[in-house]
Coordinates of C-alpha atoms and ligand atoms in Angstrom, one line a residue:
X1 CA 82.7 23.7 57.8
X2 CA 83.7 26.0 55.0
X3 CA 87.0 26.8 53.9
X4 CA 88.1 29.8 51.4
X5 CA 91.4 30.5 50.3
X6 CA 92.1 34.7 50.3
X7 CA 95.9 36.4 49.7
X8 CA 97.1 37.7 53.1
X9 CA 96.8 41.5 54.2
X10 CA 98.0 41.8 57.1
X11 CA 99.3 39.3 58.7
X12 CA 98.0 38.0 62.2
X13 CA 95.1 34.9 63.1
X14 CA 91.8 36.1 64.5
X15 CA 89.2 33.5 65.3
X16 CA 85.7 35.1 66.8
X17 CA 82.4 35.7 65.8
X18 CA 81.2 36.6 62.1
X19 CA 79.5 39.9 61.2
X20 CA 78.3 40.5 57.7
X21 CA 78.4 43.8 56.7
X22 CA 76.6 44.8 53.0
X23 CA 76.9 48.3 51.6
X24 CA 73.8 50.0 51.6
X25 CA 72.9 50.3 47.6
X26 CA 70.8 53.3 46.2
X27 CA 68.2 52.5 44.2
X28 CA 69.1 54.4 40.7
X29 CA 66.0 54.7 38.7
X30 CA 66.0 57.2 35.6
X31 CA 63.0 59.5 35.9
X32 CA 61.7 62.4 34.1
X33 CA 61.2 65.3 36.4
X34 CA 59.6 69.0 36.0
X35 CA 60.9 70.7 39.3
X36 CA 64.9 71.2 37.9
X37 CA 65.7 73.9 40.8
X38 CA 64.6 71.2 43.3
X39 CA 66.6 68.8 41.7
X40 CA 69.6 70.7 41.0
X41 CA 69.7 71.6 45.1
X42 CA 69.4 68.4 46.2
X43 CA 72.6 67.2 43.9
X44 CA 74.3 70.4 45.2
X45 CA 73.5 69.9 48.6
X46 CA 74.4 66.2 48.7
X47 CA 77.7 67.3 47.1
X48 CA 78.8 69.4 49.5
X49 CA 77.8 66.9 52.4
X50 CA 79.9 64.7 50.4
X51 CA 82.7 66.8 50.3
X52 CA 82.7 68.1 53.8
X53 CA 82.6 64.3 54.9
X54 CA 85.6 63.5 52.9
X55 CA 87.2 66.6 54.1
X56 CA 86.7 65.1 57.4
X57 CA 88.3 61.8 56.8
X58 CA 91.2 63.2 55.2
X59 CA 91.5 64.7 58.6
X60 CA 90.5 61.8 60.9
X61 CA 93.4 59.6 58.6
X62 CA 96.4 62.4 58.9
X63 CA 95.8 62.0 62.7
X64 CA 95.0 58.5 62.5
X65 CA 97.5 57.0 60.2
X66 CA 99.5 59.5 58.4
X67 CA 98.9 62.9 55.6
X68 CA 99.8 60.5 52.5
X69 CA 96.8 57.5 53.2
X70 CA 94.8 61.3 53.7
X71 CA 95.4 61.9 50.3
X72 CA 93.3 59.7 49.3
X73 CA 90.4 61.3 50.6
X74 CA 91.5 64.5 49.5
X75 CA 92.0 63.1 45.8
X76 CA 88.5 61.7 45.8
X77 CA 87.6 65.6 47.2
X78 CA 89.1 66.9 44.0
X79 CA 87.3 64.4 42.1
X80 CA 84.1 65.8 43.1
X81 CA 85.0 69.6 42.1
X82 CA 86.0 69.1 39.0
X83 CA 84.2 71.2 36.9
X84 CA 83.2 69.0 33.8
X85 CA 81.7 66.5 36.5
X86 CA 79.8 69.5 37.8
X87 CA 78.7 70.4 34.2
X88 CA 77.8 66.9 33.0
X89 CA 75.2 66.7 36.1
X90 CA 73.5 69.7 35.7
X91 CA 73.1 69.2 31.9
X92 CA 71.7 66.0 33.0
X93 CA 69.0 67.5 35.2
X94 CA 68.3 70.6 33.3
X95 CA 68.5 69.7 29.4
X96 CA 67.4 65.8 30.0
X97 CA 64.9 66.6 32.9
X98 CA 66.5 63.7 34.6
X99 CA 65.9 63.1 38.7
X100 CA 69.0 64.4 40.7
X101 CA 70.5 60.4 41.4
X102 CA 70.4 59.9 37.8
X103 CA 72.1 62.0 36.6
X104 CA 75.0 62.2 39.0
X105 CA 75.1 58.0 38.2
X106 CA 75.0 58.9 34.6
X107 CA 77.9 61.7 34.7
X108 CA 79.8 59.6 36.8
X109 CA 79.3 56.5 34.7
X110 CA 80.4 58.8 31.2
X111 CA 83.3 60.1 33.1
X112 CA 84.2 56.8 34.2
X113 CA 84.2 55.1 31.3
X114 CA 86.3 57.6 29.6
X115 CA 88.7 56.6 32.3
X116 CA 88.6 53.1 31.9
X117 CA 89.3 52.8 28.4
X118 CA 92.2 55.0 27.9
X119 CA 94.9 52.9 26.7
X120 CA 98.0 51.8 28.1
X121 CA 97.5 54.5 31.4
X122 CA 96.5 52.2 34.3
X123 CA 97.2 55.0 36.2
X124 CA 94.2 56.9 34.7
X125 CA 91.9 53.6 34.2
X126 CA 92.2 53.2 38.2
X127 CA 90.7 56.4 38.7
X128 CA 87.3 54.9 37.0
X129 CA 86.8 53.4 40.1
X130 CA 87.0 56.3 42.3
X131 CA 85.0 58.3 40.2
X132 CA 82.4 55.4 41.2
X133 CA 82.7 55.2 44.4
X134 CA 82.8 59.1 44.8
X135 CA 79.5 59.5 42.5
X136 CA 78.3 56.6 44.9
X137 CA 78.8 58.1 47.6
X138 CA 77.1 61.4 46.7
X139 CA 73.6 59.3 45.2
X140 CA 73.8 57.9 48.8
X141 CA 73.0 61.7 50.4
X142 CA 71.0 62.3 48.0
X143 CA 68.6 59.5 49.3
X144 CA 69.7 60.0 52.9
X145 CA 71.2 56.7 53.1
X146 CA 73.5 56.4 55.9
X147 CA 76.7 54.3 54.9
X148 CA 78.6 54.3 58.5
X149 CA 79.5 50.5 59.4
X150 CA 78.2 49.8 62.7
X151 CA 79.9 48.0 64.9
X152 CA 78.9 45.8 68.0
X153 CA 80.9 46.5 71.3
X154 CA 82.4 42.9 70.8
X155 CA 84.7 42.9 68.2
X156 CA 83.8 40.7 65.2
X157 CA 85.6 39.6 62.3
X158 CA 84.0 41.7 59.4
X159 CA 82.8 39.9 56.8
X160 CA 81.8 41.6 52.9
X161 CA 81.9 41.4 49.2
X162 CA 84.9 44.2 49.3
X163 CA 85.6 46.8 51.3
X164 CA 86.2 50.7 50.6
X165 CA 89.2 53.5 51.7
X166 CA 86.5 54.8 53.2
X167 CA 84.8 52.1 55.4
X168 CA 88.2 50.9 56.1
X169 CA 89.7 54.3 57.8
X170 CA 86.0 54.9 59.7
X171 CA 86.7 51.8 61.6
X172 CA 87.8 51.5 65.2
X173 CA 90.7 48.7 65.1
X174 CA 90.2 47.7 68.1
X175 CA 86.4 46.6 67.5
X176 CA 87.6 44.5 64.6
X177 CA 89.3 41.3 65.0
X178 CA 89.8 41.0 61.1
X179 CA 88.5 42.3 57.4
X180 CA 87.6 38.9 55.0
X181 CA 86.3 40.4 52.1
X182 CA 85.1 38.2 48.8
X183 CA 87.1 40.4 46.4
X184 CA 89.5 43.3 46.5
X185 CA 93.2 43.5 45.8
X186 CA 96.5 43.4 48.2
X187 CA 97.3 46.6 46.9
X188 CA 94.4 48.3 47.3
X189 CA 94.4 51.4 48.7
X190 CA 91.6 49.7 51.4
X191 CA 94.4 47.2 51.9
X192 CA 96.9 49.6 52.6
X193 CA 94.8 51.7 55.2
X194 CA 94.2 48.0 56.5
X195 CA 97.9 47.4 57.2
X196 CA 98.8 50.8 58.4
X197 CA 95.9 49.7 61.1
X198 CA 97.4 47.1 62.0
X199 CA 94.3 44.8 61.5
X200 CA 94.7 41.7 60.3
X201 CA 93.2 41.1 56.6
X202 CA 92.3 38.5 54.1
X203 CA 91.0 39.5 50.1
X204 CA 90.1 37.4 47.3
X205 CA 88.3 34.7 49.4
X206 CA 85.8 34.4 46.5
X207 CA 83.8 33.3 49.6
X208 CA 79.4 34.1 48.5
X209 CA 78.7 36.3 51.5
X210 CA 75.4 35.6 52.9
X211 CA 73.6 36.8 56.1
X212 CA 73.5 32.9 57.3
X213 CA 76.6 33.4 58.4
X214 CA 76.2 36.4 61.0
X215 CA 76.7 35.1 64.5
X216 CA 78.4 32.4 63.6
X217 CA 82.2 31.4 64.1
X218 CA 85.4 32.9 62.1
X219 CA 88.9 31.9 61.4
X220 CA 90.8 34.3 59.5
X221 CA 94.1 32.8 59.1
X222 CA 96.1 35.9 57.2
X223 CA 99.5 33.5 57.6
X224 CA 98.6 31.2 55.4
X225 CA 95.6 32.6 53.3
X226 CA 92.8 30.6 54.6
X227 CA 89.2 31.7 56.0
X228 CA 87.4 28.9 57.9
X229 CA 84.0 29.1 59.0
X230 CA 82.8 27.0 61.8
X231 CA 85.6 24.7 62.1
X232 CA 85.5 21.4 64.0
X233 CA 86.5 21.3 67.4
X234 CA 90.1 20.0 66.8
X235 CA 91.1 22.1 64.0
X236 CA 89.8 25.1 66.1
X237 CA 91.9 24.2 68.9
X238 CA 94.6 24.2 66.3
X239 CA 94.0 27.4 64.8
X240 CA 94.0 28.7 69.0
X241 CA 97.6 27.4 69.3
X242 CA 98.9 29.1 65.9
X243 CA 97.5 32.4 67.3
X244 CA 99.2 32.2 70.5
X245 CA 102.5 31.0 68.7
X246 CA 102.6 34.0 66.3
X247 CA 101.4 36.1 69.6
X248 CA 104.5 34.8 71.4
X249 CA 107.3 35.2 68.5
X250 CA 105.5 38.9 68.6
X251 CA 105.9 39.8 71.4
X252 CA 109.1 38.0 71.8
X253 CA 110.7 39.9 68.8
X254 CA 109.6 43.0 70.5
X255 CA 111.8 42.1 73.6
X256 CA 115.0 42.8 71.1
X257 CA 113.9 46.5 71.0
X258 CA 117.0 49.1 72.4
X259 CA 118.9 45.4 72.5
X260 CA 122.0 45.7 70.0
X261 CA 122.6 44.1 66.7
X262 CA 125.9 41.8 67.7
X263 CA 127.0 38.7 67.5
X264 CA 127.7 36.4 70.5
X265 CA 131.1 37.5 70.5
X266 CA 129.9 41.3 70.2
X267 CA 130.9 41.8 66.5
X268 CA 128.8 44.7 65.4
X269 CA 127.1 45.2 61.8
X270 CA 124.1 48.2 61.8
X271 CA 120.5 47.2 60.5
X272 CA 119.0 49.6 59.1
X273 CA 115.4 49.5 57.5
X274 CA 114.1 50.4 54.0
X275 CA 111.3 52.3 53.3
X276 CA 108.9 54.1 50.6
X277 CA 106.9 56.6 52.6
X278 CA 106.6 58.2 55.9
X279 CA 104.1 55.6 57.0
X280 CA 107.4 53.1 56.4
X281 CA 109.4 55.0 58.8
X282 CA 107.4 55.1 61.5
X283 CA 107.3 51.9 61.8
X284 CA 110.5 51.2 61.1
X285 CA 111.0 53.9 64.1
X286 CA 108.4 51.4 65.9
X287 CA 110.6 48.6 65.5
X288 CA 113.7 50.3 66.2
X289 CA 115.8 50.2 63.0
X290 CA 119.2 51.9 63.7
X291 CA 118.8 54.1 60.2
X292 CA 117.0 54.0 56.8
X293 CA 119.4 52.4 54.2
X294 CA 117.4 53.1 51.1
X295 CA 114.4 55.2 50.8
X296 CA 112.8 54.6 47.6
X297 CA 111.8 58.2 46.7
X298 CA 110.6 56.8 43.0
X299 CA 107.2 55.7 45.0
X300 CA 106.3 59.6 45.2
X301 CA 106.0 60.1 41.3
X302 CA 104.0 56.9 40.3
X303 CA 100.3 56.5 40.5
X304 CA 99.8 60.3 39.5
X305 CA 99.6 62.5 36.8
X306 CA 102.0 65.4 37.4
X307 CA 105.4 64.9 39.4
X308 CA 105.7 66.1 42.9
X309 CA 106.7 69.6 43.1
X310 CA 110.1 70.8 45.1
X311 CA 107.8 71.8 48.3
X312 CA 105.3 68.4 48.4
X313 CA 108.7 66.3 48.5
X314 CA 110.9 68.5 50.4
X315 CA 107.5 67.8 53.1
X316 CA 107.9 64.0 52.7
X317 CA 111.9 63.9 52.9
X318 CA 111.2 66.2 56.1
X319 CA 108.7 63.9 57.8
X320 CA 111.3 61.1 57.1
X321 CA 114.1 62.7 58.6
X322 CA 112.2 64.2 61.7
X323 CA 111.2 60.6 62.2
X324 CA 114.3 59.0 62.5
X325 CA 116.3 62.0 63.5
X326 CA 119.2 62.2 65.0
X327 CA 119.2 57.9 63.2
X328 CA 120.6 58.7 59.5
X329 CA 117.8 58.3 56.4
X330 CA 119.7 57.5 53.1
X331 CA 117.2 58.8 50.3
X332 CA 117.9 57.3 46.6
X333 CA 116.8 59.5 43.9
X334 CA 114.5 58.4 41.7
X335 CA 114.5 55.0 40.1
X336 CA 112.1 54.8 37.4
X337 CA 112.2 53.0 34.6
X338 CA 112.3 49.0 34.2
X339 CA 109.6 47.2 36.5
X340 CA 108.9 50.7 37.8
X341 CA 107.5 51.8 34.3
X342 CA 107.6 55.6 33.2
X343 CA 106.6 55.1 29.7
X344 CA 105.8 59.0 29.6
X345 CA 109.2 59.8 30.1
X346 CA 111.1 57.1 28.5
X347 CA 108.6 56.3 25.4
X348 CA 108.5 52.3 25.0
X349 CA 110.8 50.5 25.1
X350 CA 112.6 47.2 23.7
X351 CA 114.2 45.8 26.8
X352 CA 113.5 48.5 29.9
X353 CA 115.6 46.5 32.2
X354 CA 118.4 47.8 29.9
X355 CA 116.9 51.1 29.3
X356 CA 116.6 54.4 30.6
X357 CA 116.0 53.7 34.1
X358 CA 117.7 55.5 37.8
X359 CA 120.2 57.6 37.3
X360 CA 120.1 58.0 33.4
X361 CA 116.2 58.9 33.3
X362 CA 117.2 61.7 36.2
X363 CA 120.4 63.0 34.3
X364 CA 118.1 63.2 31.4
X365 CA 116.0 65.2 33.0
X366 CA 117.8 67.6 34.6
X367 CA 115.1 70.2 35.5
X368 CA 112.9 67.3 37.8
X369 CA 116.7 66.3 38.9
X370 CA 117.5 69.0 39.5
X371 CA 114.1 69.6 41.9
X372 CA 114.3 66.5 43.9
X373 CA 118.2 67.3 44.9
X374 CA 116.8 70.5 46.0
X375 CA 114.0 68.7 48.0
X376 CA 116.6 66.8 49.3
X377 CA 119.6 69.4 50.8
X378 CA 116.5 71.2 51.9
X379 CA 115.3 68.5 54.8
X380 CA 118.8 67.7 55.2
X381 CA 118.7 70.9 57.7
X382 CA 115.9 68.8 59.8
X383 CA 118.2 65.9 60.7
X384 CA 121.1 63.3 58.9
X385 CA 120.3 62.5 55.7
X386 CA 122.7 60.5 52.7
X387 CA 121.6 60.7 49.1
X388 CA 122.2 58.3 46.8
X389 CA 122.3 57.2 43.6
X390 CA 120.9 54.4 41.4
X391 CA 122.1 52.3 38.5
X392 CA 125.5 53.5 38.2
X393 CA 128.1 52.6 36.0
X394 CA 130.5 55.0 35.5
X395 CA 133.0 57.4 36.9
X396 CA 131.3 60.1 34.6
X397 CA 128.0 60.2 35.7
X398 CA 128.9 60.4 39.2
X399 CA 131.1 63.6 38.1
X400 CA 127.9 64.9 36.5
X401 CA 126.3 64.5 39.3
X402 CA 128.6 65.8 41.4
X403 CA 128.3 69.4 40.0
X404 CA 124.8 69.1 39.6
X405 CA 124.7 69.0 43.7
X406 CA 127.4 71.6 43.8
X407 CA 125.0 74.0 41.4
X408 CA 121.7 73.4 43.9
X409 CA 124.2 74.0 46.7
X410 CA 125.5 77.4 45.5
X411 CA 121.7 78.1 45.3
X412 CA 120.9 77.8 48.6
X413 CA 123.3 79.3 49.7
X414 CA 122.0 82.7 47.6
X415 CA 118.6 82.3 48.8
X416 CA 119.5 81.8 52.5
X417 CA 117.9 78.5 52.5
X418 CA 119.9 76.0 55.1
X419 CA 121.3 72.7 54.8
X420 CA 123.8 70.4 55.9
X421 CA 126.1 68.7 53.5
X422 CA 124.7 65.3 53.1
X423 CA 127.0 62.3 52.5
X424 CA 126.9 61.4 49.0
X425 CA 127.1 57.4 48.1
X426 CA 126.3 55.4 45.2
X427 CA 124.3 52.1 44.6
X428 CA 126.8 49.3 43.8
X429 CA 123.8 46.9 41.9
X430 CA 125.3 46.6 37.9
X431 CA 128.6 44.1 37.0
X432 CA 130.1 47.6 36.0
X433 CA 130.1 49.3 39.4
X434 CA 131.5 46.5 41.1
X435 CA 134.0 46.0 38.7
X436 CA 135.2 50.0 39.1
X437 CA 134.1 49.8 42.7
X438 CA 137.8 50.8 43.5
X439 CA 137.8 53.9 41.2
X440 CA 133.8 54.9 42.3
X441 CA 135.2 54.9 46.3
X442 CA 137.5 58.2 45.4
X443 CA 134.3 59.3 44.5
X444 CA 131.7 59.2 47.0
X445 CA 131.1 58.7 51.0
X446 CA 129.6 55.4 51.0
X447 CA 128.6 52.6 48.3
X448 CA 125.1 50.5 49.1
X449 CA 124.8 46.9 47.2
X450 CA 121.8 46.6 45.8
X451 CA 121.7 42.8 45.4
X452 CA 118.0 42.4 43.1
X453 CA 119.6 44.2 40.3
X454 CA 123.2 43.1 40.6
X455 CA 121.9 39.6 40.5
X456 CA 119.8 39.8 37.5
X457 CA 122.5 42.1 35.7
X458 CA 125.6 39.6 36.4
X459 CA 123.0 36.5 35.4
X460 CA 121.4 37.8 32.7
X461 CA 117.8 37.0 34.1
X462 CA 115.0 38.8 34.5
X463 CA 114.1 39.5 38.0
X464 CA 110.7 40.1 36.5
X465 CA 110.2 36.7 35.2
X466 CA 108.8 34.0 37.7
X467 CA 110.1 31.7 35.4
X468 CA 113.5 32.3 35.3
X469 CA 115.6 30.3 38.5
X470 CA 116.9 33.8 39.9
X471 CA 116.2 32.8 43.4
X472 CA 118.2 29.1 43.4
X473 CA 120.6 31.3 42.1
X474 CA 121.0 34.4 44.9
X475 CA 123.7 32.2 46.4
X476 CA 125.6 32.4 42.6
X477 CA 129.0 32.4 43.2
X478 CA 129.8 35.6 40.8
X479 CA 127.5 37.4 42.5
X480 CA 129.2 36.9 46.3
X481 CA 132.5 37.8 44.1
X482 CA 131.2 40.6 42.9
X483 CA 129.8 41.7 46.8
X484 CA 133.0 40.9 48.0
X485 CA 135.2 42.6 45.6
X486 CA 132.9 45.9 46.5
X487 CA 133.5 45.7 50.1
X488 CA 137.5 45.3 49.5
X489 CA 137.5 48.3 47.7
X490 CA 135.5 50.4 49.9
X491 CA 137.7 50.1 52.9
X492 CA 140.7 50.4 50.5
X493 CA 139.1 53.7 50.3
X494 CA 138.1 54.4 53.9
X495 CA 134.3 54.3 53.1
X496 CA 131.1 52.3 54.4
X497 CA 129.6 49.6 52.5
X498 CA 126.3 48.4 53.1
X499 CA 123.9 46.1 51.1
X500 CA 120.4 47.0 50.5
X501 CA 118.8 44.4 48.3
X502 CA 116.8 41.2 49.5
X503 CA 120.1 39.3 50.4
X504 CA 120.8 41.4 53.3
X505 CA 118.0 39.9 55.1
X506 CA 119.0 36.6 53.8
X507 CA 120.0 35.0 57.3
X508 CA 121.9 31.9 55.4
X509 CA 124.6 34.6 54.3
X510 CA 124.8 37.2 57.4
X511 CA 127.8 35.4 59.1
X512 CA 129.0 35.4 55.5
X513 CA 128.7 39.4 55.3
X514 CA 130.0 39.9 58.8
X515 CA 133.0 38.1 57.7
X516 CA 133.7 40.0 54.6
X517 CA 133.1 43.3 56.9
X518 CA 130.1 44.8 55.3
X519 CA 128.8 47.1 58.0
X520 CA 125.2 48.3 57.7
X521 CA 122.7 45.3 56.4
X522 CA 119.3 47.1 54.9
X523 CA 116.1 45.4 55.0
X524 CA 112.3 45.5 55.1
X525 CA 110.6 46.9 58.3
X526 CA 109.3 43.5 58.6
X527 CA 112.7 41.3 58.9
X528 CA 114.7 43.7 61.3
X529 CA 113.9 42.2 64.6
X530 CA 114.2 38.9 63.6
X531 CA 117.6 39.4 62.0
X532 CA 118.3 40.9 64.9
X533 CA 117.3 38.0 66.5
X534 CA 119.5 35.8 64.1
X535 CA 122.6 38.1 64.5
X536 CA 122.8 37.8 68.6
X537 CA 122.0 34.1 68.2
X538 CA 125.7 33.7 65.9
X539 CA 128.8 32.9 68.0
Ligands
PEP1 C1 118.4 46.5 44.5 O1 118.4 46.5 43.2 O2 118.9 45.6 45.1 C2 117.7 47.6 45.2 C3 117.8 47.7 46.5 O3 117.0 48.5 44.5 P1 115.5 48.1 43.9 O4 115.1 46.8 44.5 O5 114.7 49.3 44.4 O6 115.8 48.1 42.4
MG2 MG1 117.9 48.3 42.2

């Protein structure tokens, strides 16, 4: 037997039959050639083969999964028409009479290590590996090679060094009982296409993939992170009762959909789910979350180069809302800064926890600001939408605030452009806001705890720093003072209070919450149901 420890995907068991798959590699020899026009077609050709295949996976993923996992496809598109790529190949072929696979490998390999060694952008140094795996896949039409995984009409658990975007959409989820790949990363956009598939998934098994192991018989055990290979008889009868037992609780969870979140004794809070993409809220649709509590809209500017414009947001905030609709979405403007780094807007800094992060980086900035509150009122026409704010602590930002929405409403108003009038809250998650909480309520419609940062704010510690005890210390009695003292003061003032951080799903303090009257608990797509569960099992 062999055993490999991976990091879990996706998580699920799937025990079957093993199926190696290796990418097919192009040979990439450098040789001198006299026939340029010959060469110079067959790069052109395989380039626009490439591109009209990408073209049709972006497709093939916006039906599939959703129009942002197709951006990927359609970024890797772009890659391929840029012009100095263009330029670098044909020099290649024409002033170093090099064959048309060589010198796409070389271009590709200049441009990509220009990429990989610009400093402190990790954002730019991950695009050296798309520039690979585009340039890779256009040597591979150049020599015809076709790179489609086949699959047998069994389904196999699919076994490889690492796995692409691409191989990853192509597949037919219900051929494959799992992905185990050697390599590859959790957050890897192959990862994430792997989740949004639902197909259970193991990386960084380290395991040496060889063809001896075709045929023979998988575990992939994405609960705890292992990968067995023939296991004995007892441990696979073991590994057969923990996939029925997660099977059950599955499908058992799904029996609380339409059920209501109450206590025994029918007190009511609302559960709602938080998300960070349109992809989120369909499944937090799928699992019947009575709202979104916090959608965190600072996902759509990080990872890229130039923010999203008025329309591409005003598109995402739509999809959201159209989702849940007539179910209210809160969206919180953006909050960069701190472990969400924007060093091209904030410069570096000392101590970004204590920086220019939320709401100061967006009153800062007015004009970007200024955009996503536009974005915003805009889809609030398509359903109910809140806004929100992060990282408050003061009576004068929320002022500032206030007439900056009062200035984008007057706006659309003169252009004809329709909204409703969204409820406006704040995020209750420094000392300072809860301490004012009383004040802040005349201000706004609702408040929203955010627990993470009001925790490491009132301890002092880092929730950054695995070293630091934050977790023992969730339970801190300040911090439940703090919470407390909040939800007082909101229904002094007549408003909502919900909490949003990690402690809302914390089952060990919901009959706590529901006590203190907090009435909307916000939590990951994945803890909903079974909070649910927890709720209706409480007297
Ligand atoms: C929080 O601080 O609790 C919160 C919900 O916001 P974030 O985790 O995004 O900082
Ligand atoms: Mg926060």
């Amino acid at each position: 037997m062999i055993t490999a420890k991976g990091q879990c995907v996706q998580k699920g068991i799937a025990i079957g039959k093993i199926l190696i798959y290796r990418k097919p590699k192009p040979r990439i020899l450098s040789e001198k050639i006299t026939d340029t026009e010959e060469q110079l077609r067959a790069y052109r050709d395989a380039k626009e083969e490439a591109i009209r295949e990408l073209s049709y996976m972006s497709e093939m993923t916006e039906d599939k999964i959703s129009k942002e996992q197709a951006m990927i496809f359609s970024a890797h598109m772009m890659l391929l028409q840029e012009p100095d790529f263009d330029h670098a190949v044909t020099e290649e072929i024409v002033q170093r009479h090099h064959n048309a696979s060589y010198a796409v490998y070389r271009a590709g390999e200049d441009l990509a290590s220009f990429f990989a060694t610009v400093k402190d952008n990790p954002y730019i140094n991950e695009r050296a590996a798309d520039f690979r795996d585009v340039t890779d896949r256009v040597i591979r039409k150049i020599q015809h090679i076709d790179d489609e995984i086949r699959l047998p009409s069994d389904p196999v658990i699919l076994l490889s060094d690492d796995f692409s975007a691409q191989e990853v959409a192509g597949l037919n989820p219900s051929q494959v009982l799992a992905l185990v790949s050697a390599k590859g990363s959790v957050n890897s956009h192959a990862s994430i296409l792997a989740r949004s598939l639902g197909i259970t998934a193991l990386v960084d098994t380290g395991i040496a993939v060889s063809e001896k192991y075709n045929d023979r018989t998988g575990v992939a055990d994405a609960i705890d992170g292992r990968f067995l290979i023939d296991p004995e008889e007892e441990l696979l009868q073991e590994m057969y009762e923990k996939q029925k037992t997660f099977l059950d609780s599955r499908k058992e969870l799904e029996q609380l959909i339409g059920t209501k979140t109450e206590t025994k004794s029918g007190k009511r809070v609302s559960l709602f789910a938080n998300i960070s993409s349109v992809l989120e809220a369909k499944m937090a649709q799928r699992s019947d979350a009575e709202g979104i509590g916090l959608f965190r809209s600072e996902y759509l500017f990080l990872n890229r180069q130039n923010d999203p414009s008025e329309e591409e947001q005003f598109r995402i905030y739509k999809a959201v809302v159209e989702t849940m609709n007539p179910k209210p979405v809160v969206i919180r403007t953006l909050d960069l800064g701190a472990d969400k780094q924007d060093q091209s807007r904030t410069g570096k800094e000392e101590n970004p926890a204590l920086g220019v992060r939320g709401i100061r980086l967006s009153l800062d900035h007015p004009g970007m600001f200024h955009t996503q509150l536009r974005a915003i009122f805009r889809a609030s026409a398509f359903g109910n939408v809140g806004i929100m704010f992060p990282m408050i602590v003061s009576k004068e930002e929320v002022e500032k605030i206030r007439t900056m929405i009062d200035d984008v409403k007057e706006e659309l108003v003169k252009e004809q452009i329709p909204f409703t009038d969204p409820k406006i809250g704040v995020m209750i998650e420094t000392p300072a806001a809860a301490l004012i909480s009383d004040e802040l309520a005349g201000l706004v419609d609702f408040f929203s705890i955010g627990t993470n940062d009001l925790t490491q704010y009132t301890l002092a510690m880092d929730r950054q720093n695995a070293a630091l005890p934050v977790r023992q210390n969730v339970h801190h009695e300040a911090i439940l003072k703090l919470i407390e003292l909040t939800v007082q003061n909101a229904h002094k003032n007549k408003i909502p209070v919900a909490i949003c951080g990690e402690l809302a799903a914390d089952s060990a303090l919901t009959s706590y919450f529901l006590k203190i009257g907090v009435d909307e608990l916000s939590v990951p797509v994945s803890a909903i149901l079974s909070l649910r569960k927890w709720i209706r099992s409480q007297d």
